[in-house]
Amino acid sequence: MQDLRMYRSEQGWGWLSSPPVTHSKCNRYRQSLFSPVDQGLLPLAQDGWGLSARDGPGRTRSLSRDILRALLLCSPLHCWRAGPWVSKMARWLPRSADLTRFCQKLNRVKTLEDDMMETSFNRCLSTIDLTLLGIGGMVGSGLYVLTGTVAKEIAGPAVIVSFIIAGFASLLAALCYAEFGARVPKTGSAYMFTYVSVGEIWAFLIGWNVLLEYMIGGAAVARAWSGYLDSIFNHKIKNFTETHIGTWQVPFLAHYPDFLAAGILLVATAFISFGAKVSSWLNHVFSAISMGVILFILIMGFILAQPKNWSAQEGGFAPYGLSGIMAGTATCFYAFVGFDVIAASSEEARNPQRAVPRAIAFSLGLATGAYILVSMVLTLMVPWHTLNPDSALADAFYRRGYSWAGFLVAAGSICAMNTVLLSNLFSLPRIVYAMAEDGLFFQVFSRVHPRTQVPVIGIVVFGVLMALLALIFDLEALVQFLSIGTLLAYTFVAASIIVLRFQQQKVDVPAQPAGRQPSPEPSDGPAAGELKEYESFSDKLQLVDGDKSKEQREPGQLKAAFEPYLEFLSDFYPGEVVTVAVVTLMVSAICLCSILVFGNTHLHLPTWSYSLLLVLFSLGFLLSLLLIWAHEQQRNTQTFQIPLVPLSPALSIVLNIYLMLKLNYMTWLRFAIWLMLGLLVYFGYGIWHSKENLREPKPQRVSARYVVFPSGSLEETVQAVQPSPQPAVGLPDADTEESKR
């Protein structure tokens, strides 16, 4: 028996045994090692056999394991039965096909039905309904609490600039949601957008984090609502509870049970379960009251404004400087979290292609204007350093002698918080429904009530869970946890926009590599000036003629202007280079932001290395961006498309990553624990019950032969022989035959 040896051809590295192995078991194994069930390519010839390392995507990475298996099973030690341990070692090594299929399962994308307007929900929401939902999700406790906190402790009157920058950063993320919401009018928001473009496991993790974000966010707003109402009645509710029920001295638990917060959540859950129309009507009422109070604040605030409060005697307009403005921007960014409720409601919109982008733009514009103007009148009414962070607006009117106005503002803040509660309870069950409908979460949550046309089970279950969180937990330590889940969702949606924009349109015919065209029928050998294509079970084995045809450019292909300089990139399938460039862009952004955040404070880098790393990672980011831009992208005038792609999503990715890295380590630790729990749910349930499993063709064991390298390179001679007529009958497995013996 001869040894296996490596060879290198024009197509890459392979391996060869010559003369052929004569031992029966080794012959059987060499025929089944890269059999079609493994979706590989088995080239056979009279003088030897081998496998090209470039027969399909992902083969090079897993080739070494198959070589090691073959070396063990076809080695003299095994064939001469020198010891049973060789067989055991070979059996425990994973086949390349097993790893390939596993990775394909993790990264499979959702197949959308032809008619995406068909749904079990009631499409009853107009542009105004969606706009008010978005305003209700954004203009809530942030306007009445966050504004005073940032103005006094972080930025001073320059909180106005912080809100402007934060609004622009939120606009970049909102535009990505607007395009996806118009193109994919299905409930699920960031989860659905990631599923149709990036992959299943990433979509599940995004949905898993958004689920917790809504639960904690709703519970936190309920406790803030309860505290604000209690302050109006001079804390009588708190004192009564502590006197008659008692207090708790347990870490992570609240000081006392907040029955008022739990009660308002249960009441809101009942209203949400009545249907989207009832929820929308209730949101209209509270939003109208809230906007009326905001208009009153602006009118009275400008009447009572004193420009001297921005003077140098009071510290000036920006007492904390540029660093305070940027720190305030990071905090103000979270005031705009909530516009994704519009994307989550797209399956209930009458005309999502038009309503979703308009509602996102209108709601974000109105919310940004409200935050900027309210911050302006607040810091003009009273000196910024005397603000009460807990109830800045109401306290400002109290201090100016308008107690009735302060009471009216407090009532308006309660109505605004009600809209946030409704937005959270409206979105959460729909995210869970989308995951359950795809089979990634428990199927019971995919049931829609036939009369109300809403997922009642999900609404009730998660409404009760949210009420329990608000009742017993101290959520102050978990509030920052909301930020990381939201920012991660924004990042993946922005990356998904780039990937989807540079992919080919969904068609029945598989996409062909750039610069390649299939021949009508295969023949026994290539002719001069003719292109030949032969099917393999990995994907396609194609031979390329030197003459490039002038076919119409498709999305994901290299632009014609760059072909003379980047000709080697035309050998890849459309979209492959862009996908790799997006990954490189995100890695460069992470490294760049890490140097900016930790370079001087934690890493203590010297100046020269700090500057060098900044330049290197900035170049990596820019080169990845230029490489993406060098490819063709989809042009669709039927639905809304975000302008300046890939620049706009790339800027959103950088801003989101920077803000994530500004969070403390405890937030990242809690985030990692929650991700581990999510992975347990996915690998224990989701991956097995995913509906994409039903769409995957089951592998069949068939026999195939490919004659390769009889005289030279692969491009000189290729002959494909048709598979066996009985696909269920395959080559015998080496381990099975050994057990029979």
Coordinates of N, CA and C in Angstrom, one line a residue, residues 126-140 167-168 170-171 173-175 178 287 335-343 354-372:
S126 N -53.1 53.1 10.5 CA -52.7 54.1 9.5 C -51.4 54.7 9.8
T127 N -51.0 55.7 9.0 CA -49.7 56.4 9.2 C -49.8 57.2 10.5
I128 N -51.0 57.8 10.8 CA -51.1 58.5 12.1 C -51.0 57.6 13.3
D129 N -51.7 56.5 13.2 CA -51.6 55.5 14.3 C -50.2 55.1 14.6
L130 N -49.4 54.8 13.5 CA -48.0 54.4 13.7 C -47.2 55.5 14.2
T131 N -47.4 56.7 13.7 CA -46.7 57.9 14.2 C -46.9 58.1 15.7
L132 N -48.1 58.0 16.1 CA -48.4 58.2 17.6 C -47.8 57.1 18.4
L133 N -47.8 55.9 17.9 CA -47.1 54.8 18.6 C -45.7 55.1 18.8
G134 N -45.0 55.6 17.7 CA -43.6 55.9 17.8 C -43.3 57.1 18.8
I135 N -44.2 58.1 18.7 CA -44.0 59.2 19.7 C -44.2 58.7 21.1
G136 N -45.2 57.9 21.3 CA -45.5 57.3 22.6 C -44.3 56.5 23.2
G137 N -43.6 55.8 22.3 CA -42.5 55.0 22.7 C -41.3 55.9 23.0
M138 N -41.1 57.1 22.4 CA -40.0 57.9 22.6 C -40.2 59.0 23.6
V139 N -41.3 59.7 23.6 CA -41.5 60.8 24.5 C -42.3 60.3 25.7
G140 N -41.5 60.0 26.7 CA -42.1 59.5 28.0 C -41.3 60.0 29.2
G167 N -30.1 62.9 18.3 CA -31.2 62.7 17.3 C -30.6 62.3 15.9
F168 N -29.5 62.9 15.5 CA -28.9 62.5 14.3 C -28.4 61.1 14.3
S170 N -29.6 58.7 16.1 CA -30.8 57.8 16.1 C -31.5 57.8 14.7
L171 N -31.3 58.9 13.9 CA -31.8 59.0 12.6 C -31.2 57.9 11.7
A173 N -30.0 55.0 12.5 CA -30.6 53.7 12.8 C -32.0 53.6 12.4
A174 N -32.8 54.8 12.6 CA -34.2 54.7 12.2 C -34.4 54.6 10.7
L175 N -33.5 55.1 9.9 CA -33.6 55.0 8.4 C -33.4 53.5 8.0
A178 N -36.6 51.9 8.7 CA -37.6 52.3 7.8 C -37.5 51.5 6.5
S287 N -51.5 60.1 24.1 CA -50.6 60.9 23.3 C -51.1 62.3 23.1
A335 N -33.0 58.3 24.9 CA -34.3 58.9 25.0 C -35.1 58.6 23.7
F336 N -34.4 58.3 22.6 CA -35.0 58.0 21.3 C -35.3 56.5 21.1
V337 N -35.0 55.7 22.0 CA -35.3 54.3 21.9 C -36.8 54.1 22.0
G338 N -37.4 53.5 21.0 CA -38.8 53.3 21.0 C -39.4 53.4 19.6
F339 N -38.7 54.0 18.6 CA -39.2 54.0 17.3 C -39.4 52.7 16.7
D340 N -38.7 51.7 17.2 CA -38.8 50.3 16.6 C -40.1 49.7 16.8
V341 N -41.0 50.3 17.7 CA -42.3 49.8 17.8 C -43.1 50.0 16.5
I342 N -42.7 50.9 15.7 CA -43.4 51.1 14.4 C -43.0 49.9 13.4
A343 N -41.7 49.5 13.4 CA -41.4 48.4 12.6 C -42.0 47.1 13.1
R354 N -45.5 52.5 2.5 CA -45.6 54.0 2.7 C -45.7 54.4 4.1
A355 N -46.5 53.7 4.9 CA -46.8 54.2 6.3 C -45.6 54.0 7.2
V356 N -44.8 52.9 7.1 CA -43.7 52.7 8.0 C -42.6 53.8 7.9
P357 N -42.1 54.0 6.7 CA -41.0 55.1 6.6 C -41.5 56.4 7.0
R358 N -42.8 56.8 6.6 CA -43.3 58.1 7.0 C -43.5 58.2 8.5
A359 N -44.0 57.2 9.1 CA -44.3 57.2 10.6 C -43.0 57.3 11.3
I360 N -41.9 56.6 10.9 CA -40.6 56.7 11.6 C -40.0 58.1 11.4
A361 N -40.1 58.6 10.3 CA -39.6 60.0 10.1 C -40.3 61.0 10.9
F362 N -41.7 61.0 10.8 CA -42.5 62.0 11.5 C -42.3 61.9 13.0
S363 N -42.3 60.6 13.6 CA -42.2 60.5 15.0 C -40.9 60.9 15.5
L364 N -39.8 60.5 14.8 CA -38.5 60.9 15.2 C -38.3 62.4 15.2
G365 N -38.8 63.0 14.1 CA -38.6 64.5 14.0 C -39.4 65.2 15.1
L366 N -40.6 64.8 15.4 CA -41.4 65.4 16.4 C -40.7 65.2 17.8
A367 N -40.2 64.0 18.1 CA -39.6 63.7 19.3 C -38.3 64.5 19.5
T368 N -37.5 64.6 18.5 CA -36.3 65.4 18.6 C -36.6 66.8 18.8
G369 N -37.6 67.4 18.1 CA -38.0 68.8 18.3 C -38.5 69.0 19.8
A370 N -39.3 68.1 20.3 CA -39.8 68.2 21.6 C -38.7 68.2 22.7
Y371 N -37.7 67.3 22.5 CA -36.6 67.2 23.5 C -35.7 68.5 23.4
I372 N -35.5 69.0 22.2 CA -34.6 70.2 22.1 C -35.3 71.4 22.7

